[in-house]
Amino acid sequence: MGYSKEQLLTRLKELHIEFEQYEHPVVMTVEALEKHVGHSNGALCKNLFLKDKKHRFYIVSALADTKIDLKILAQRLGFGKTGLRMAPQESLADILQVPLGCVTPFSLFNESARGVSLLLDQGLRIKEQCLFHPLSNDVTIAINASGLDKFLNSIGKPPVYVDLEDNPPVGKDQPPDLAYAVPSDGLIVPDNLEKSAASIVPEKKGHAAADTKPEVKAKTAKEANNLKKGSSSNSQGLATTFNDPEKFVEEILGKISDVVLSEVNNENINQYGDQLGSLVSNNIRKHLSTEMKTIATLFKNTAYTDGFHAGVCTQVKK
């Protein structure tokens, strides 16, 4: 069972987040809500609960007058014009654990919704206050962007603000600008990278561990041969990176440093000034998100493989 509105409001108070509270009859639309809270200083907001073809979920929270084209948004996330649609109603109860008409960023408070990706309209940041239902649509709270950010950070969901009306080109040399927002537990991996991830066949019951041989898909023929001989013999190149935590971290830091150094130059400093930090941060996400997740997957698979061999050696010694 999900959290109640009382529990959410208590949490906001514990975090010392200021908000104004408005009680009203149950409402299902922005238009209906306006009749009850239109007199407040808060900006009316709309919230969409979306689903892609691979059953990954998204909440999009925006100002009521922001235009959102789902076809364009789907392309910006990286899966074609028809890859995004409204989530089925049963998902509200199963994932968000809120009634119909109660989808807001606060829905992520429930543990079952932590894998849902949240995209926030950048226009929310310039409003004095924004209006959201706190898990129930018979009450509305007015909260500023700073307070919303504090709440989201407290539950491990750093806020992501984007221009939802933007329509950047997407092509071979222009990757989807919002690909980093795709939930990590359902990562879209290009075919050539997907094939590089090792997959191990689970041990069958009735067989000793020493008789079980993992089936591994390797990135190259050379890596495949090394894995067949045993991961301990694979001591060069990327394989070394993936079974050595220190080198794995250095690999990631090196790639991030390369992006930072390429962006922080006199030309960009003069052009973007105080906004340079945001530019660099966005470019790190844009250029490294998929690559970092792929590297992490390979590291995980190497750990599985090494763990298997370590287990075999331990049993043999005994």
Coordinates of C-alpha atoms in Angstrom, one line a residue:
M1 CA 0.0 0.0 0.0
G2 CA 1.3 3.4 -0.9
Y3 CA 1.9 6.5 1.3
S4 CA -1.1 8.7 2.2
K5 CA -1.3 12.4 1.6
E6 CA -0.9 12.9 5.4
Q7 CA 2.4 11.0 5.4
L8 CA 3.7 13.0 2.4
L9 CA 2.8 16.3 3.9
T10 CA 4.4 15.2 7.2
R11 CA 7.6 14.4 5.2
L12 CA 7.6 17.9 3.6
K13 CA 7.3 19.5 7.0
E14 CA 10.2 17.3 8.3
L15 CA 12.3 18.6 5.4
H16 CA 11.3 22.2 6.3
I17 CA 9.8 22.7 2.9
E18 CA 7.3 25.5 2.8
F19 CA 4.0 25.0 1.0
E20 CA 0.4 26.3 1.0
Q21 CA -2.4 23.8 1.3
Y22 CA -5.9 24.1 -0.4
E23 CA -8.7 21.7 0.4
H24 CA -11.4 21.2 -2.3
P25 CA -13.7 18.6 -3.8
V26 CA -12.2 15.7 -5.9
V27 CA -11.1 17.1 -9.3
M28 CA -10.0 15.2 -12.4
T29 CA -8.8 18.0 -14.7
V30 CA -6.8 21.1 -14.7
E31 CA -9.9 23.1 -15.7
A32 CA -11.8 21.7 -12.7
L33 CA -8.9 22.5 -10.4
E34 CA -8.7 26.1 -11.6
K35 CA -12.2 26.8 -10.3
H36 CA -11.0 26.0 -6.7
V37 CA -7.5 27.3 -6.6
G38 CA -7.4 29.8 -9.5
H39 CA -7.3 32.6 -6.9
S40 CA -3.9 31.5 -5.6
N41 CA -0.5 32.6 -6.7
G42 CA 0.4 29.1 -7.9
A43 CA 0.8 28.1 -11.5
L44 CA -1.5 25.3 -12.7
C45 CA 0.3 22.2 -13.9
K46 CA -0.5 19.1 -15.9
N47 CA 1.0 15.7 -15.3
L48 CA 1.3 12.9 -17.9
F49 CA 2.0 9.3 -17.0
L50 CA 3.6 7.7 -20.0
K51 CA 4.9 4.3 -21.1
D52 CA 7.3 3.2 -23.9
K53 CA 7.4 0.1 -26.0
K54 CA 9.8 -1.7 -23.5
H55 CA 7.4 -1.1 -20.6
R56 CA 9.4 1.8 -19.0
F57 CA 7.4 4.5 -17.4
Y58 CA 7.7 8.3 -17.3
I59 CA 6.0 11.2 -15.5
V60 CA 6.1 14.5 -17.4
S61 CA 5.1 17.5 -15.2
A62 CA 4.6 20.8 -17.0
L63 CA 2.9 24.1 -16.8
A64 CA -0.7 23.8 -18.0
D65 CA -0.1 25.9 -21.2
T66 CA 3.1 24.1 -22.2
K67 CA 2.6 22.2 -25.5
I68 CA 3.8 18.6 -25.4
D69 CA 4.1 16.6 -28.6
L70 CA 4.5 12.9 -27.6
K71 CA 5.9 12.0 -31.1
I72 CA 8.7 14.6 -30.7
L73 CA 9.3 13.6 -27.0
A74 CA 9.6 10.0 -28.0
Q75 CA 12.3 10.9 -30.6
R76 CA 14.2 12.9 -28.1
L77 CA 14.2 10.0 -25.7
G78 CA 15.6 7.8 -28.5
F79 CA 12.8 5.4 -29.7
G80 CA 10.9 6.7 -32.7
K81 CA 7.8 8.7 -33.1
T82 CA 5.4 5.9 -32.1
G83 CA 7.4 4.7 -29.1
L84 CA 5.6 6.6 -26.4
R85 CA 2.0 6.6 -25.2
M86 CA -0.2 7.1 -22.2
A87 CA 0.3 4.5 -19.5
P88 CA -2.7 2.1 -18.9
Q89 CA -4.9 3.0 -16.0
E90 CA -4.0 -0.2 -14.0
S91 CA -0.4 1.1 -13.9
L92 CA -1.5 3.9 -11.6
A93 CA -2.3 1.4 -8.9
D94 CA 0.5 -1.1 -9.6
I95 CA 3.4 1.4 -10.0
L96 CA 2.5 4.8 -8.8
Q97 CA -0.1 3.6 -6.2
V98 CA -2.3 6.7 -6.6
P99 CA -5.9 7.1 -7.9
L100 CA -6.7 8.4 -11.3
G101 CA -6.1 12.1 -11.5
C102 CA -3.4 12.1 -8.9
V103 CA -0.2 11.8 -11.0
T104 CA 2.4 14.4 -9.9
P105 CA 6.1 14.4 -9.1
F106 CA 5.1 13.4 -5.5
S107 CA 3.9 10.0 -6.9
L108 CA 7.6 9.1 -6.9
F109 CA 7.4 9.1 -3.1
N110 CA 6.2 5.5 -3.2
E111 CA 8.9 2.9 -3.4
S112 CA 7.2 1.1 -6.3
A113 CA 7.6 4.2 -8.4
R114 CA 11.3 4.8 -7.9
G115 CA 12.1 3.4 -11.3
V116 CA 9.9 5.9 -13.1
S117 CA 11.7 8.6 -14.9
L118 CA 10.6 12.2 -14.3
L119 CA 10.9 15.1 -16.7
L120 CA 10.1 18.6 -15.4
D121 CA 9.1 21.6 -17.5
Q122 CA 11.9 24.2 -17.3
G123 CA 9.1 26.8 -17.0
L124 CA 8.3 25.5 -13.5
R125 CA 11.6 27.0 -12.2
I126 CA 10.6 30.6 -13.0
K127 CA 7.2 30.5 -11.2
E128 CA 6.7 31.8 -7.7
Q129 CA 4.8 28.6 -6.8
C130 CA 3.4 25.6 -8.7
L131 CA 0.3 23.6 -7.9
F132 CA 0.3 19.8 -7.4
H133 CA -1.9 17.2 -5.8
P134 CA -0.1 15.5 -2.8
L135 CA -1.1 11.9 -3.7
S136 CA -4.8 12.8 -3.5
N137 CA -6.9 15.0 -5.7
D138 CA -9.1 16.4 -3.0
V139 CA -6.2 18.7 -1.9
T140 CA -3.6 20.8 -3.7
I141 CA -0.4 22.3 -2.4
A142 CA 1.5 25.3 -3.8
I143 CA 5.2 24.8 -3.7
N144 CA 8.2 26.5 -5.3
A145 CA 10.8 24.8 -7.5
S146 CA 13.4 24.9 -4.7
G147 CA 11.1 23.0 -2.4
L148 CA 10.2 20.5 -5.0
D149 CA 13.9 19.9 -5.8
K150 CA 14.6 19.4 -2.1
F151 CA 11.9 16.8 -1.9
L152 CA 13.1 14.9 -5.0
N153 CA 16.7 14.9 -3.9
S154 CA 15.6 13.5 -0.5
I155 CA 14.1 10.4 -2.2
G156 CA 17.1 10.0 -4.5
K157 CA 15.5 11.4 -7.7
P158 CA 17.6 14.5 -8.7
P159 CA 15.3 16.8 -10.7
V160 CA 15.7 17.1 -14.4
Y161 CA 14.4 20.2 -16.0
V162 CA 14.0 20.4 -19.8
D163 CA 12.5 22.5 -22.5
L164 CA 9.5 20.3 -23.4
E165 CA 8.6 22.4 -26.4
D166 CA 12.0 22.1 -28.0
N167 CA 12.3 20.0 -31.2
P168 CA 16.0 19.4 -31.8
P169 CA 17.0 17.3 -34.8
V170 CA 17.8 13.7 -34.2
G171 CA 20.0 11.8 -36.6
K172 CA 23.3 9.9 -37.1
D173 CA 25.4 12.8 -35.9
Q174 CA 22.8 14.2 -33.5
P175 CA 21.9 11.7 -30.8
P176 CA 18.6 12.0 -28.9
D177 CA 19.2 14.8 -26.3
L178 CA 17.0 13.2 -23.7
A179 CA 18.4 9.6 -23.9
Y180 CA 19.9 10.0 -20.5
A181 CA 16.3 10.2 -19.0
V182 CA 15.4 6.7 -20.1
P183 CA 15.2 4.6 -16.9
S184 CA 18.4 2.7 -16.3
D185 CA 16.7 -0.6 -15.5
G186 CA 15.5 -0.7 -19.1
L187 CA 18.4 0.8 -21.0
I188 CA 18.2 1.1 -24.7
V189 CA 21.5 -0.4 -26.0
P190 CA 22.4 -0.3 -29.7
D191 CA 22.7 -3.8 -31.2
N192 CA 26.5 -3.8 -31.5
L193 CA 26.8 -2.9 -27.8
E194 CA 24.0 -5.2 -26.6
K195 CA 25.9 -8.1 -28.2
S196 CA 29.0 -7.2 -26.2
A197 CA 27.3 -7.8 -22.8
A198 CA 28.1 -11.2 -21.4
S199 CA 25.2 -13.4 -20.4
I200 CA 25.6 -16.4 -18.2
V201 CA 23.3 -19.4 -18.3
P202 CA 22.1 -20.2 -14.7
E203 CA 23.3 -23.4 -13.0
K204 CA 20.9 -26.3 -13.5
K205 CA 19.7 -28.2 -10.5
G206 CA 21.3 -31.5 -9.9
H207 CA 24.8 -30.5 -11.2
A208 CA 27.8 -29.5 -9.1
A209 CA 29.1 -26.0 -9.6
A210 CA 32.5 -27.4 -10.9
D211 CA 30.6 -29.1 -13.8
T212 CA 28.8 -26.0 -14.9
K213 CA 30.3 -24.0 -17.7
P214 CA 28.9 -20.5 -18.2
E215 CA 27.9 -19.5 -21.8
V216 CA 29.3 -16.1 -22.5
K217 CA 28.7 -13.7 -25.4
A218 CA 31.9 -11.6 -25.8
K219 CA 32.5 -8.4 -27.7
T220 CA 35.2 -9.8 -29.9
A221 CA 36.5 -13.2 -31.0
K222 CA 39.7 -12.5 -28.9
E223 CA 37.6 -11.9 -25.8
A224 CA 35.5 -15.0 -26.5
N225 CA 38.7 -17.1 -26.6
N226 CA 40.0 -15.5 -23.4
L227 CA 36.8 -16.2 -21.6
K228 CA 36.8 -19.8 -22.8
K229 CA 40.2 -20.2 -21.3
G230 CA 39.1 -18.6 -18.0
S231 CA 38.8 -14.9 -17.1
S232 CA 42.0 -15.0 -15.1
S233 CA 43.9 -15.3 -18.3
N234 CA 42.3 -12.1 -19.7
S235 CA 44.7 -9.6 -18.3
Q236 CA 45.0 -6.9 -20.9
G237 CA 42.9 -4.0 -22.3
L238 CA 39.3 -3.6 -21.4
A239 CA 39.1 -6.9 -19.6
T240 CA 41.6 -5.6 -17.1
T241 CA 39.5 -2.5 -16.6
F242 CA 36.4 -4.5 -16.0
N243 CA 37.8 -6.8 -13.3
D244 CA 39.8 -4.1 -11.5
P245 CA 37.6 -1.6 -9.6
E246 CA 40.3 1.1 -9.4
K247 CA 40.9 1.0 -13.2
F248 CA 37.2 0.8 -13.8
V249 CA 36.7 4.1 -11.9
E250 CA 39.7 5.6 -13.7
E251 CA 38.2 4.7 -17.0
I252 CA 35.0 6.6 -16.1
L253 CA 36.8 9.6 -14.7
G254 CA 39.0 9.8 -17.7
K255 CA 36.0 9.9 -20.1
I256 CA 34.3 12.6 -18.0
S257 CA 37.5 14.6 -17.8
D258 CA 37.8 14.5 -21.6
V259 CA 34.3 16.0 -22.1
V260 CA 34.9 18.6 -19.4
L261 CA 38.3 19.7 -20.9
S262 CA 36.8 19.8 -24.4
E263 CA 34.0 22.2 -23.2
V264 CA 35.8 24.4 -20.8
N265 CA 37.7 26.8 -23.0
N266 CA 37.9 30.6 -23.4
E267 CA 35.4 30.7 -26.2
N268 CA 32.7 28.9 -24.2
I269 CA 33.5 30.8 -21.0
N270 CA 33.0 34.1 -22.8
Q271 CA 29.8 32.9 -24.6
Y272 CA 28.0 31.1 -21.7
G273 CA 29.5 32.7 -18.6
D274 CA 27.7 31.5 -15.5
Q275 CA 25.7 29.0 -17.6
L276 CA 28.8 27.0 -18.6
G277 CA 28.4 24.6 -15.7
S278 CA 24.9 23.6 -16.9
L279 CA 26.2 23.3 -20.5
V280 CA 29.1 20.9 -19.4
S281 CA 26.7 18.9 -17.2
N282 CA 24.2 18.5 -20.1
N283 CA 26.9 17.5 -22.5
I284 CA 28.3 14.9 -20.1
R285 CA 24.9 13.4 -19.9
K286 CA 24.3 13.6 -23.6
H287 CA 27.6 12.1 -24.7
L288 CA 28.4 9.7 -22.0
S289 CA 25.1 8.3 -20.6
T290 CA 24.7 5.3 -22.9
E291 CA 28.5 4.6 -22.9
M292 CA 28.7 4.7 -19.1
K293 CA 25.8 2.4 -18.7
T294 CA 27.3 0.0 -21.2
I295 CA 30.6 0.0 -19.4
A296 CA 28.8 -0.6 -16.1
T297 CA 27.0 -3.6 -17.7
L298 CA 30.3 -5.1 -18.9
F299 CA 31.8 -4.5 -15.4
K300 CA 28.8 -6.3 -13.8
N301 CA 29.1 -9.2 -16.3
T302 CA 32.8 -9.5 -15.7
A303 CA 32.1 -9.7 -12.0
Y304 CA 29.6 -12.5 -12.6
T305 CA 32.2 -14.4 -14.6
D306 CA 35.0 -13.9 -12.2
G307 CA 32.7 -14.8 -9.3
F308 CA 31.9 -18.1 -11.0
H309 CA 35.5 -19.0 -11.6
A310 CA 36.4 -18.0 -8.0
G311 CA 33.6 -20.3 -6.7
V312 CA 34.9 -23.2 -8.8
C313 CA 38.5 -22.7 -7.5
T314 CA 37.3 -22.6 -3.9
Q315 CA 35.4 -25.9 -4.3
V316 CA 38.4 -27.5 -6.0
K317 CA 40.7 -26.5 -3.1
K318 CA 38.4 -27.9 -0.6

